[in-house]
PDB file of C-alpha atoms and ligand atoms in Angstrom:
ATOM      1  CA  MET A   1      44.385  78.102  47.000  1.00 79.00           C
ATOM      2  CA  THR A   2      41.671  75.668  48.111  1.00 81.00           C
ATOM      3  CA  ARG A   3      42.260  72.068  47.067  1.00 97.00           C
ATOM      4  CA  TYR A   4      39.379  70.316  48.842  1.00 98.00           C
ATOM      5  CA  LEU A   5      35.953  71.979  48.729  1.00 98.00           C
ATOM      6  CA  ARG A   6      33.102  70.235  50.535  1.00 98.00           C
ATOM      7  CA  ALA A   7      30.115  71.082  48.356  1.00 99.00           C
ATOM      8  CA  ALA A   8      26.433  70.180  48.679  1.00 99.00           C
ATOM      9  CA  ALA A   9      23.567  69.717  46.269  1.00 99.00           C
ATOM     10  CA  ALA A  10      20.465  70.794  48.199  1.00 99.00           C
ATOM     11  CA  GLN A  11      17.558  69.162  46.422  1.00 99.00           C
ATOM     12  CA  LEU A  12      14.120  70.653  46.953  1.00 98.00           C
ATOM     13  CA  GLY A  13      10.991  68.556  47.000  1.00 99.00           C
ATOM     14  CA  PRO A  14       7.799  69.882  45.416  1.00 98.00           C
ATOM     15  CA  VAL A  15       6.838  73.568  45.646  1.00 98.00           C
ATOM     16  CA  HIS A  16       3.108  73.884  45.036  1.00 98.00           C
ATOM     17  CA  LEU A  17       1.195  76.844  43.647  1.00 98.00           C
ATOM     18  CA  ALA A  18      -0.146  77.449  47.157  1.00 98.00           C
ATOM     19  CA  ASP A  19       3.310  77.515  48.775  1.00 98.00           C
ATOM     20  CA  ASP A  20       4.487  81.028  49.618  1.00 98.00           C
ATOM     21  CA  ARG A  21       8.093  82.141  49.281  1.00 98.00           C
ATOM     22  CA  ALA A  22       8.573  82.438  53.042  1.00 98.00           C
ATOM     23  CA  SER A  23       7.836  78.741  53.519  1.00 98.00           C
ATOM     24  CA  VAL A  24      10.206  77.802  50.697  1.00 98.00           C
ATOM     25  CA  VAL A  25      12.969  80.079  52.041  1.00 99.00           C
ATOM     26  CA  GLY A  26      12.497  78.365  55.400  1.00 98.00           C
ATOM     27  CA  ARG A  27      13.158  75.005  53.726  1.00 99.00           C
ATOM     28  CA  LEU A  28      16.232  76.391  51.955  1.00 99.00           C
ATOM     29  CA  ILE A  29      17.600  77.729  55.261  1.00 99.00           C
ATOM     30  CA  GLU A  30      17.051  74.335  56.916  1.00 98.00           C
ATOM     31  CA  MET A  31      19.086  72.656  54.180  1.00 99.00           C
ATOM     32  CA  LEU A  32      21.753  75.371  54.323  1.00 98.00           C
ATOM     33  CA  ARG A  33      22.135  74.673  58.057  1.00 99.00           C
ATOM     34  CA  GLU A  34      22.276  70.921  57.442  1.00 99.00           C
ATOM     35  CA  ALA A  35      24.969  71.356  54.800  1.00 99.00           C
ATOM     36  CA  HIS A  36      26.924  73.709  57.073  1.00 98.00           C
ATOM     37  CA  GLY A  37      26.642  71.166  59.877  1.00 98.00           C
ATOM     38  CA  ALA A  38      28.237  68.629  57.560  1.00 98.00           C
ATOM     39  CA  GLY A  39      31.122  71.005  56.917  1.00 98.00           C
ATOM     40  CA  CYS A  40      30.034  72.255  53.483  1.00 98.00           C
ATOM     41  CA  ARG A  41      31.223  75.657  52.246  1.00 98.00           C
ATOM     42  CA  LEU A  42      29.158  75.721  49.032  1.00 99.00           C
ATOM     43  CA  VAL A  43      25.469  74.797  48.574  1.00 99.00           C
ATOM     44  CA  VAL A  44      23.711  74.511  45.202  1.00 99.00           C
ATOM     45  CA  PHE A  45      19.922  75.020  45.230  1.00 99.00           C
ATOM     46  CA  PRO A  46      17.699  74.232  42.208  1.00 99.00           C
ATOM     47  CA  GLU A  47      16.506  76.274  39.240  1.00 99.00           C
ATOM     48  CA  LEU A  48      13.438  78.476  40.007  1.00 99.00           C
ATOM     49  CA  ALA A  49      13.868  77.396  43.620  1.00 99.00           C
ATOM     50  CA  LEU A  50      11.429  79.919  45.133  1.00 98.00           C
ATOM     51  CA  THR A  51       8.259  78.913  43.321  1.00 98.00           C
ATOM     52  CA  THR A  52       6.529  76.081  41.579  1.00 98.00           C
ATOM     53  CA  PHE A  53       7.681  75.382  38.012  1.00 98.00           C
ATOM     54  CA  PHE A  54       5.147  77.863  36.601  1.00 98.00           C
ATOM     55  CA  PRO A  55       6.179  77.471  32.893  1.00 98.00           C
ATOM     56  CA  ARG A  56       3.963  74.351  32.935  1.00 98.00           C
ATOM     57  CA  TYR A  57       0.919  76.683  33.001  1.00 98.00           C
ATOM     58  CA  TRP A  58      -0.664  78.835  30.274  1.00 98.00           C
ATOM     59  CA  TRP A  59      -2.141  82.227  31.062  1.00 98.00           C
ATOM     60  CA  ASP A  60      -3.659  84.256  28.215  1.00 97.00           C
ATOM     61  CA  ASP A  61      -2.007  87.292  29.706  1.00 97.00           C
ATOM     62  CA  ALA A  62       1.679  86.425  30.166  1.00 96.00           C
ATOM     63  CA  ALA A  63       1.870  89.114  32.871  1.00 96.00           C
ATOM     64  CA  GLU A  64      -0.115  86.721  35.074  1.00 97.00           C
ATOM     65  CA  ALA A  65       3.220  84.922  35.532  1.00 98.00           C
ATOM     66  CA  ASP A  66       4.924  88.042  36.927  1.00 98.00           C
ATOM     67  CA  ARG A  67       3.913  87.022  40.453  1.00 98.00           C
ATOM     68  CA  PHE A  68       6.490  84.260  40.266  1.00 98.00           C
ATOM     69  CA  PHE A  69       9.335  86.708  39.520  1.00 98.00           C
ATOM     70  CA  GLU A  70      11.734  88.477  41.913  1.00 98.00           C
ATOM     71  CA  ARG A  71      12.159  92.217  41.342  1.00 98.00           C
ATOM     72  CA  GLU A  72      15.174  92.360  43.610  1.00 98.00           C
ATOM     73  CA  MET A  73      17.712  89.822  44.856  1.00 98.00           C
ATOM     74  CA  PRO A  74      17.897  89.648  47.753  1.00 98.00           C
ATOM     75  CA  GLY A  75      14.405  90.937  48.419  1.00 98.00           C
ATOM     76  CA  PRO A  76      12.461  91.017  51.679  1.00 98.00           C
ATOM     77  CA  GLU A  77      11.509  87.343  51.387  1.00 98.00           C
ATOM     78  CA  THR A  78      14.940  86.066  50.350  1.00 98.00           C
ATOM     79  CA  ALA A  79      17.020  88.257  52.689  1.00 98.00           C
ATOM     80  CA  PRO A  80      16.774  85.713  55.550  1.00 98.00           C
ATOM     81  CA  LEU A  81      18.555  83.144  53.362  1.00 98.00           C
ATOM     82  CA  PHE A  82      21.359  85.584  52.537  1.00 98.00           C
ATOM     83  CA  GLU A  83      21.672  86.590  56.213  1.00 98.00           C
ATOM     84  CA  GLU A  84      21.855  82.988  57.461  1.00 98.00           C
ATOM     85  CA  ALA A  85      24.399  82.078  54.777  1.00 98.00           C
ATOM     86  CA  LYS A  86      26.525  85.044  55.830  1.00 98.00           C
ATOM     87  CA  ARG A  87      26.207  84.082  59.511  1.00 98.00           C
ATOM     88  CA  LEU A  88      27.344  80.557  58.708  1.00 98.00           C
ATOM     89  CA  GLY A  89      29.938  81.620  56.133  1.00 98.00           C
ATOM     90  CA  VAL A  90      28.469  79.403  53.391  1.00 98.00           C
ATOM     91  CA  ALA A  91      28.402  80.279  49.686  1.00 99.00           C
ATOM     92  CA  PHE A  92      25.377  79.280  47.595  1.00 99.00           C
ATOM     93  CA  TYR A  93      23.829  79.123  44.099  1.00 99.00           C
ATOM     94  CA  LEU A  94      20.160  80.088  43.905  1.00 99.00           C
ATOM     95  CA  GLY A  95      17.956  79.755  40.836  1.00 99.00           C
ATOM     96  CA  TYR A  96      15.048  82.189  40.508  1.00 99.00           C
ATOM     97  CA  ALA A  97      12.826  84.029  38.027  1.00 99.00           C
ATOM     98  CA  GLU A  98      14.326  87.511  37.527  1.00 99.00           C
ATOM     99  CA  LEU A  99      12.239  90.552  36.537  1.00 98.00           C
ATOM    100  CA  SER A 100      14.660  93.363  35.822  1.00 98.00           C
ATOM    101  CA  GLU A 101      14.271  96.902  34.521  1.00 96.00           C
ATOM    102  CA  GLU A 102      17.071  97.939  32.150  1.00 92.00           C
ATOM    103  CA  GLU A 103      16.954 101.371  30.483  1.00 94.00           C
ATOM    104  CA  GLY A 104      13.268 101.649  31.188  1.00 96.00           C
ATOM    105  CA  GLN A 105      12.548  98.267  29.642  1.00 97.00           C
ATOM    106  CA  VAL A 106      11.217  95.343  31.708  1.00 98.00           C
ATOM    107  CA  HIS A 107      12.971  92.023  31.124  1.00 98.00           C
ATOM    108  CA  HIS A 108      12.227  88.497  32.316  1.00 98.00           C
ATOM    109  CA  TYR A 109      15.016  85.954  32.739  1.00 98.00           C
ATOM    110  CA  ASN A 110      15.454  82.476  34.200  1.00 99.00           C
ATOM    111  CA  SER A 111      18.422  83.372  36.410  1.00 99.00           C
ATOM    112  CA  ALA A 112      20.805  82.158  39.066  1.00 99.00           C
ATOM    113  CA  VAL A 113      23.080  84.015  41.457  1.00 99.00           C
ATOM    114  CA  LEU A 114      26.289  82.864  43.099  1.00 99.00           C
ATOM    115  CA  VAL A 115      26.510  84.316  46.629  1.00 98.00           C
ATOM    116  CA  GLY A 116      29.856  84.333  48.440  1.00 98.00           C
ATOM    117  CA  PRO A 117      30.427  83.222  52.057  1.00 98.00           C
ATOM    118  CA  GLY A 118      30.134  86.889  53.110  1.00 97.00           C
ATOM    119  CA  GLY A 119      26.560  87.106  51.721  1.00 97.00           C
ATOM    120  CA  ASP A 120      27.564  89.206  48.692  1.00 97.00           C
ATOM    121  CA  ILE A 121      26.461  88.387  45.143  1.00 98.00           C
ATOM    122  CA  VAL A 122      29.623  87.222  43.327  1.00 98.00           C
ATOM    123  CA  GLY A 123      27.955  86.609  39.963  1.00 98.00           C
ATOM    124  CA  LYS A 124      24.730  86.204  38.024  1.00 98.00           C
ATOM    125  CA  TYR A 125      23.820  83.942  35.102  1.00 99.00           C
ATOM    126  CA  ARG A 126      20.746  84.103  32.847  1.00 98.00           C
ATOM    127  CA  LYS A 127      19.627  80.876  31.167  1.00 99.00           C
ATOM    128  CA  VAL A 128      20.626  80.691  27.513  1.00 99.00           C
ATOM    129  CA  HIS A 129      18.961  77.460  26.340  1.00 98.00           C
ATOM    130  CA  LEU A 130      15.191  77.858  26.808  1.00 98.00           C
ATOM    131  CA  PRO A 131      13.439  74.559  25.999  1.00 98.00           C
ATOM    132  CA  GLY A 132       9.811  73.920  25.145  1.00 97.00           C
ATOM    133  CA  HIS A 133       7.466  76.187  23.201  1.00 95.00           C
ATOM    134  CA  ALA A 134       5.841  79.655  23.389  1.00 97.00           C
ATOM    135  CA  ASP A 135       2.308  78.866  22.099  1.00 97.00           C
ATOM    136  CA  HIS A 136      -0.531  77.136  23.924  1.00 97.00           C
ATOM    137  CA  ARG A 137      -0.700  73.453  23.007  1.00 96.00           C
ATOM    138  CA  ALA A 138      -4.036  72.269  24.364  1.00 95.00           C
ATOM    139  CA  ALA A 139      -3.337  68.649  23.477  1.00 95.00           C
ATOM    140  CA  LEU A 140      -0.371  68.417  25.833  1.00 94.00           C
ATOM    141  CA  GLU A 141      -0.713  66.993  29.353  1.00 92.00           C
ATOM    142  CA  PHE A 142       1.172  70.092  30.544  1.00 95.00           C
ATOM    143  CA  GLN A 143       2.879  73.028  28.875  1.00 96.00           C
ATOM    144  CA  HIS A 144       6.549  73.977  28.849  1.00 97.00           C
ATOM    145  CA  LEU A 145       6.471  77.729  28.250  1.00 98.00           C
ATOM    146  CA  GLU A 146       9.950  78.960  29.091  1.00 98.00           C
ATOM    147  CA  LYS A 147      10.077  80.579  25.613  1.00 98.00           C
ATOM    148  CA  ARG A 148       6.933  82.531  26.554  1.00 98.00           C
ATOM    149  CA  TYR A 149       7.877  83.701  30.033  1.00 98.00           C
ATOM    150  CA  PHE A 150      11.656  84.219  29.703  1.00 98.00           C
ATOM    151  CA  GLU A 151      14.026  85.996  27.341  1.00 98.00           C
ATOM    152  CA  VAL A 152      17.250  84.293  26.270  1.00 98.00           C
ATOM    153  CA  GLY A 153      19.991  85.142  28.741  1.00 98.00           C
ATOM    154  CA  ASN A 154      22.160  88.097  27.720  1.00 98.00           C
ATOM    155  CA  LEU A 155      25.175  87.520  29.972  1.00 98.00           C
ATOM    156  CA  GLY A 156      26.826  84.710  28.005  1.00 98.00           C
ATOM    157  CA  PHE A 157      28.565  81.996  30.057  1.00 98.00           C
ATOM    158  CA  PRO A 158      30.668  83.860  32.642  1.00 98.00           C
ATOM    159  CA  VAL A 159      32.873  82.250  35.282  1.00 98.00           C
ATOM    160  CA  TRP A 160      33.937  83.598  38.679  1.00 98.00           C
ATOM    161  CA  ARG A 161      36.720  82.960  41.191  1.00 98.00           C
ATOM    162  CA  LEU A 162      35.476  81.659  44.550  1.00 98.00           C
ATOM    163  CA  PHE A 163      37.613  80.024  47.235  1.00 97.00           C
ATOM    164  CA  GLY A 164      40.493  80.695  44.830  1.00 97.00           C
ATOM    165  CA  ARG A 165      39.040  78.382  42.146  1.00 98.00           C
ATOM    166  CA  VAL A 166      37.161  79.039  38.883  1.00 98.00           C
ATOM    167  CA  MET A 167      33.429  78.403  39.172  1.00 98.00           C
ATOM    168  CA  GLY A 168      30.770  78.314  36.451  1.00 98.00           C
ATOM    169  CA  MET A 169      26.978  78.304  36.541  1.00 98.00           C
ATOM    170  CA  CYS A 170      24.290  77.120  34.191  1.00 98.00           C
ATOM    171  CA  ILE A 171      20.583  76.322  34.455  1.00 99.00           C
ATOM    172  CA  CYS A 172      18.705  73.116  33.655  1.00 98.00           C
ATOM    173  CA  ASN A 173      18.443  72.689  29.867  1.00 98.00           C
ATOM    174  CA  ASP A 174      21.881  74.329  29.472  1.00 99.00           C
ATOM    175  CA  ARG A 175      23.349  71.097  30.908  1.00 99.00           C
ATOM    176  CA  ARG A 176      22.190  69.143  27.840  1.00 98.00           C
ATOM    177  CA  TRP A 177      24.284  71.237  25.448  1.00 98.00           C
ATOM    178  CA  PRO A 178      28.042  70.517  25.213  1.00 98.00           C
ATOM    179  CA  GLU A 179      28.669  74.141  24.256  1.00 98.00           C
ATOM    180  CA  THR A 180      27.726  75.189  27.783  1.00 99.00           C
ATOM    181  CA  TYR A 181      30.565  73.220  29.403  1.00 99.00           C
ATOM    182  CA  ARG A 182      33.095  73.920  26.648  1.00 98.00           C
ATOM    183  CA  VAL A 183      32.754  77.729  26.667  1.00 98.00           C
ATOM    184  CA  MET A 184      33.186  77.885  30.440  1.00 98.00           C
ATOM    185  CA  SER A 185      35.986  75.316  30.395  1.00 98.00           C
ATOM    186  CA  LEU A 186      37.825  77.419  27.812  1.00 98.00           C
ATOM    187  CA  LYS A 187      37.724  80.072  30.541  1.00 98.00           C
ATOM    188  CA  GLY A 188      39.248  77.662  33.063  1.00 98.00           C
ATOM    189  CA  MET A 189      36.134  76.342  34.839  1.00 98.00           C
ATOM    190  CA  GLU A 190      36.919  73.792  37.567  1.00 98.00           C
ATOM    191  CA  LEU A 191      33.432  73.316  39.046  1.00 98.00           C
ATOM    192  CA  MET A 192      30.024  73.877  37.435  1.00 99.00           C
ATOM    193  CA  MET A 193      26.870  74.500  39.474  1.00 99.00           C
ATOM    194  CA  VAL A 194      23.507  73.670  37.892  1.00 99.00           C
ATOM    195  CA  GLY A 195      19.937  73.663  39.184  1.00 99.00           C
ATOM    196  CA  TYR A 196      17.159  71.910  37.260  1.00 99.00           C
ATOM    197  CA  ASN A 197      13.402  71.319  37.114  1.00 98.00           C
ATOM    198  CA  THR A 198      12.854  68.335  34.809  1.00 98.00           C
ATOM    199  CA  PRO A 199       9.388  66.863  34.204  1.00 98.00           C
ATOM    200  CA  ASP A 200       9.330  63.094  34.733  1.00 97.00           C
ATOM    201  CA  THR A 201       7.476  62.508  31.465  1.00 95.00           C
ATOM    202  CA  ASN A 202       8.086  63.668  27.918  1.00 94.00           C
ATOM    203  CA  GLN A 203       4.877  65.478  26.971  1.00 92.00           C
ATOM    204  CA  TYR A 204       5.892  65.795  23.335  1.00 90.00           C
ATOM    205  CA  HIS A 205       6.706  62.215  22.463  1.00 94.00           C
ATOM    206  CA  PRO A 206       6.059  58.933  24.256  1.00 92.00           C
ATOM    207  CA  GLU A 207       9.300  57.573  25.622  1.00 95.00           C
ATOM    208  CA  PRO A 208      10.130  55.222  28.508  1.00 97.00           C
ATOM    209  CA  LYS A 209      10.207  57.149  31.788  1.00 95.00           C
ATOM    210  CA  HIS A 210      13.594  55.802  32.798  1.00 97.00           C
ATOM    211  CA  LEU A 211      15.173  57.826  29.984  1.00 98.00           C
ATOM    212  CA  LYS A 212      14.531  61.100  31.852  1.00 98.00           C
ATOM    213  CA  MET A 213      16.960  60.151  34.612  1.00 98.00           C
ATOM    214  CA  PHE A 214      19.341  58.395  32.208  1.00 98.00           C
ATOM    215  CA  HIS A 215      19.636  61.497  29.992  1.00 98.00           C
ATOM    216  CA  ASN A 216      19.882  63.766  33.044  1.00 98.00           C
ATOM    217  CA  HIS A 217      22.977  61.979  34.330  1.00 98.00           C
ATOM    218  CA  LEU A 218      24.400  61.094  30.895  1.00 99.00           C
ATOM    219  CA  THR A 219      24.689  64.707  29.775  1.00 98.00           C
ATOM    220  CA  MET A 220      26.243  65.954  33.004  1.00 99.00           C
ATOM    221  CA  GLN A 221      28.652  63.031  33.379  1.00 99.00           C
ATOM    222  CA  ALA A 222      29.781  63.474  29.782  1.00 99.00           C
ATOM    223  CA  GLY A 223      30.140  67.236  30.221  1.00 99.00           C
ATOM    224  CA  ALA A 224      32.142  66.756  33.411  1.00 99.00           C
ATOM    225  CA  TYR A 225      34.562  64.253  31.848  1.00 99.00           C
ATOM    226  CA  GLN A 226      34.971  65.967  28.463  1.00 98.00           C
ATOM    227  CA  ASN A 227      35.936  69.172  30.251  1.00 98.00           C
ATOM    228  CA  GLY A 228      37.695  67.830  33.357  1.00 98.00           C
ATOM    229  CA  THR A 229      35.301  69.675  35.653  1.00 98.00           C
ATOM    230  CA  TRP A 230      33.280  68.938  38.780  1.00 98.00           C
ATOM    231  CA  VAL A 231      29.488  69.255  38.469  1.00 99.00           C
ATOM    232  CA  VAL A 232      27.185  69.918  41.430  1.00 99.00           C
ATOM    233  CA  ALA A 233      23.588  69.469  40.280  1.00 99.00           C
ATOM    234  CA  SER A 234      20.425  70.111  42.288  1.00 99.00           C
ATOM    235  CA  ALA A 235      16.846  69.238  41.322  1.00 99.00           C
ATOM    236  CA  LYS A 236      13.466  70.539  42.311  1.00 98.00           C
ATOM    237  CA  ALA A 237      11.801  67.111  42.540  1.00 98.00           C
ATOM    238  CA  GLY A 238       8.566  65.309  43.222  1.00 98.00           C
ATOM    239  CA  ALA A 239       4.990  66.042  42.234  1.00 98.00           C
ATOM    240  CA  GLU A 240       4.112  69.759  42.234  1.00 98.00           C
ATOM    241  CA  ASP A 241       0.319  69.927  42.234  1.00 98.00           C
ATOM    242  CA  GLY A 242       0.441  66.487  40.657  1.00 98.00           C
ATOM    243  CA  PHE A 243       3.022  67.219  37.992  1.00 98.00           C
ATOM    244  CA  GLY A 244       6.005  64.917  38.584  1.00 98.00           C
ATOM    245  CA  MET A 245       9.616  66.051  38.332  1.00 98.00           C
ATOM    246  CA  ILE A 246      12.741  63.924  38.557  1.00 98.00           C
ATOM    247  CA  GLY A 247      15.189  64.086  41.425  1.00 98.00           C
ATOM    248  CA  GLY A 248      18.611  62.552  40.937  1.00 98.00           C
ATOM    249  CA  SER A 249      20.522  65.515  42.359  1.00 99.00           C
ATOM    250  CA  CYS A 250      24.171  64.587  42.345  1.00 99.00           C
ATOM    251  CA  ILE A 251      27.812  65.515  42.488  1.00 99.00           C
ATOM    252  CA  ILE A 252      29.952  64.389  39.548  1.00 99.00           C
ATOM    253  CA  ALA A 253      33.757  64.175  39.504  1.00 99.00           C
ATOM    254  CA  PRO A 254      35.884  65.283  36.529  1.00 98.00           C
ATOM    255  CA  THR A 255      36.252  61.561  35.764  1.00 98.00           C
ATOM    256  CA  GLY A 256      32.540  61.556  34.963  1.00 99.00           C
ATOM    257  CA  GLU A 257      31.676  59.418  37.992  1.00 99.00           C
ATOM    258  CA  ARG A 258      28.692  60.287  40.178  1.00 98.00           C
ATOM    259  CA  VAL A 259      30.184  60.449  43.701  1.00 98.00           C
ATOM    260  CA  ALA A 260      27.020  61.449  45.584  1.00 99.00           C
ATOM    261  CA  GLN A 261      23.343  61.210  44.652  1.00 98.00           C
ATOM    262  CA  ALA A 262      19.982  62.006  46.216  1.00 99.00           C
ATOM    263  CA  LEU A 263      17.806  58.982  47.019  1.00 98.00           C
ATOM    264  CA  THR A 264      14.473  60.739  47.426  1.00 98.00           C
ATOM    265  CA  GLU A 265      12.244  63.224  45.613  1.00 98.00           C
ATOM    266  CA  GLU A 266      12.075  65.464  48.676  1.00 98.00           C
ATOM    267  CA  ASP A 267      14.250  68.067  50.403  1.00 99.00           C
ATOM    268  CA  GLU A 268      17.562  66.251  50.614  1.00 99.00           C
ATOM    269  CA  VAL A 269      21.166  67.378  51.050  1.00 99.00           C
ATOM    270  CA  VAL A 270      23.951  65.345  49.465  1.00 98.00           C
ATOM    271  CA  PHE A 271      27.580  66.435  49.731  1.00 99.00           C
ATOM    272  CA  TYR A 272      31.112  65.437  48.843  1.00 99.00           C
ATOM    273  CA  ASP A 273      34.695  66.556  49.490  1.00 98.00           C
ATOM    274  CA  CYS A 274      35.601  67.691  45.976  1.00 98.00           C
ATOM    275  CA  ASP A 275      39.321  67.470  45.212  1.00 98.00           C
ATOM    276  CA  LEU A 276      39.582  70.441  42.872  1.00 98.00           C
ATOM    277  CA  ASP A 277      42.944  69.219  41.587  1.00 98.00           C
ATOM    278  CA  LEU A 278      41.450  65.914  40.372  1.00 98.00           C
ATOM    279  CA  GLY A 279      40.561  67.340  36.964  1.00 98.00           C
ATOM    280  CA  ASP A 280      44.103  68.568  36.322  1.00 98.00           C
ATOM    281  CA  TYR A 281      45.392  65.291  34.796  1.00 98.00           C
ATOM    282  CA  ILE A 282      42.356  65.129  32.496  1.00 98.00           C
ATOM    283  CA  LYS A 283      42.901  68.707  31.329  1.00 98.00           C
ATOM    284  CA  ARG A 284      46.625  67.967  30.880  1.00 98.00           C
ATOM    285  CA  THR A 285      46.192  64.724  28.923  1.00 98.00           C
ATOM    286  CA  VAL A 286      43.109  63.362  27.201  1.00 98.00           C
ATOM    287  CA  PHE A 287      41.301  66.731  27.131  1.00 98.00           C
ATOM    288  CA  ASN A 288      44.284  68.994  26.799  1.00 98.00           C
ATOM    289  CA  PHE A 289      42.431  71.578  24.704  1.00 98.00           C
ATOM    290  CA  GLU A 290      45.601  73.383  23.626  1.00 98.00           C
ATOM    291  CA  ALA A 291      47.290  70.189  22.409  1.00 98.00           C
ATOM    292  CA  HIS A 292      44.374  68.388  20.787  1.00 98.00           C
ATOM    293  CA  ARG A 293      41.563  70.689  19.674  1.00 98.00           C
ATOM    294  CA  ARG A 294      41.525  71.619  15.977  1.00 98.00           C
ATOM    295  CA  ILE A 295      39.355  74.734  15.780  1.00 98.00           C
ATOM    296  CA  GLU A 296      40.034  75.159  12.087  1.00 98.00           C
ATOM    297  CA  HIS A 297      37.618  72.266  11.568  1.00 98.00           C
ATOM    298  CA  TYR A 298      34.898  73.369  13.990  1.00 98.00           C
ATOM    299  CA  GLY A 299      33.589  76.502  12.208  1.00 97.00           C
ATOM    300  CA  LEU A 300      30.086  75.132  11.556  1.00 96.00           C
ATOM    301  CA  ILE A 301      29.430  74.919  15.285  1.00 97.00           C
ATOM    302  CA  THR A 302      29.110  78.698  15.549  1.00 97.00           C
ATOM    303  CA  GLU A 303      28.267  79.501  11.901  1.00 96.00           C
ATOM    304  CA  ARG A 304      25.177  77.290  11.626  1.00 95.00           C
ATOM    305  CA  THR A 305      22.311  77.072  14.155  1.00 96.00           C
ATOM    306  CA  GLY A 306      20.674  73.948  12.786  1.00 95.00           C
ATOM    307  CA  PRO A 307      21.497  71.300  10.216  1.00 92.00           C
ATOM    308  CA  PHE A 308      20.258  71.804   6.714  1.00 82.00           C
ATOM    309  CA  ALA A 309      20.526  69.569   3.688  1.00 71.00           C
ATOM    310  CA  ALA A 310      23.854  70.290   2.080  1.00 64.00           C
ATOM    311  CA  ALA A 311      25.837  68.637  -0.630  1.00 65.00           C
ATOM    312  CA  PRO A 312      28.319  66.246   0.956  1.00 66.00           C
ATOM    313  CA  ASP A 313      31.573  68.110   1.569  1.00 60.00           C
TER     314      ASP A 313
HETATM  315  N1  ING B   1      13.591  71.443  31.989  1.00 81.06           N
HETATM  316  C1  ING B   1      13.894  70.334  31.169  1.00 81.06           C
HETATM  317  C2  ING B   1      15.374  70.024  31.078  1.00 81.06           C
HETATM  318  O1  ING B   1      16.101  70.407  30.180  1.00 81.06           O
HETATM  319  C3  ING B   1      13.601  69.243  28.996  1.00 81.06           C
HETATM  320  C4  ING B   1      13.275  70.460  29.815  1.00 81.06           C
HETATM  321  C5  ING B   1      13.454  67.943  29.500  1.00 81.06           C
HETATM  322  C6  ING B   1      14.029  69.417  27.726  1.00 81.06           C
HETATM  323  C7  ING B   1      13.775  66.851  28.723  1.00 81.06           C
HETATM  324  C8  ING B   1      14.360  68.325  26.915  1.00 81.06           C
HETATM  325  C9  ING B   1      14.219  67.038  27.416  1.00 81.06           C
HETATM  326  O2  ING B   1      15.781  69.278  31.970  1.00 81.06           O
HETATM  327  C10 ING B   1      14.082  72.711  31.972  1.00 81.06           C
HETATM  328  N2  ING B   1      13.581  73.543  32.912  1.00 81.06           N
HETATM  329  O3  ING B   1      14.924  73.086  31.167  1.00 81.06           O
END
């Protein structure tokens, strides 16, 4: 069983509306080669890695957004990435907009696939936590319409075995919710892969810009430590057609420490030799779920979606 896994976060700089998939796939392949050259066996690309972050735009006809979706994975434009990964023997996580037909119904998901070193799809995840809003808000500097263009993921929070270890995936806003880490950790997750596209300003409420990066790292470092898991996180960063997104791609140890971090808002590969046994002592002691969790007191977490005024218990 693998103990040390050299993993990379492959951060993408801006992808503009005018950028075609072939040019983006070329950039992904360049970073895959760079990571392979550094000895990495796993590469994490961002959320919606193939296109610009199109949920920032409103179209009266939502079907206008379909051009940003993949109808097959791999498809003709993404096949070169799968082929190169297979040639190099590198596994990867790729975030993309998935248009799928199930029982004659068309569905739209914000998805990610985990591809093994042999170029085969090991697993798929569909984003559960869709932030933002579904209506057009003309007053906003930019929209955030994931609730308009995507359905809530219907695959739950699966985990998969890769390199003999238990891997989990999530997408962007999922990383802000402790439930994401906990469900997968209850299934034995040892390393979580996450891609994100995070605007560098809060369009809903004025807040200091530095909080975007602070909250980005805070949530993932807490999730890593509270579940004794590694986190490999990759941003799509920089200004896409003028709309800024944070970078800060990083690799986080089960101790909660950031051990590698991107310095730019461009295409940048950061990597680290992850000791997949490091989280064991945390899972055996401070966060020994079996010894310390008291589920008889946690019922509200799955019985109640939001808080409502209730008489004090
Ligand atoms: N983006 C953002 C994210 O969760 C967001 C949306 C930003 C929500 C900041 C709340 C606060 O990083 C996506 N794509 O989920």
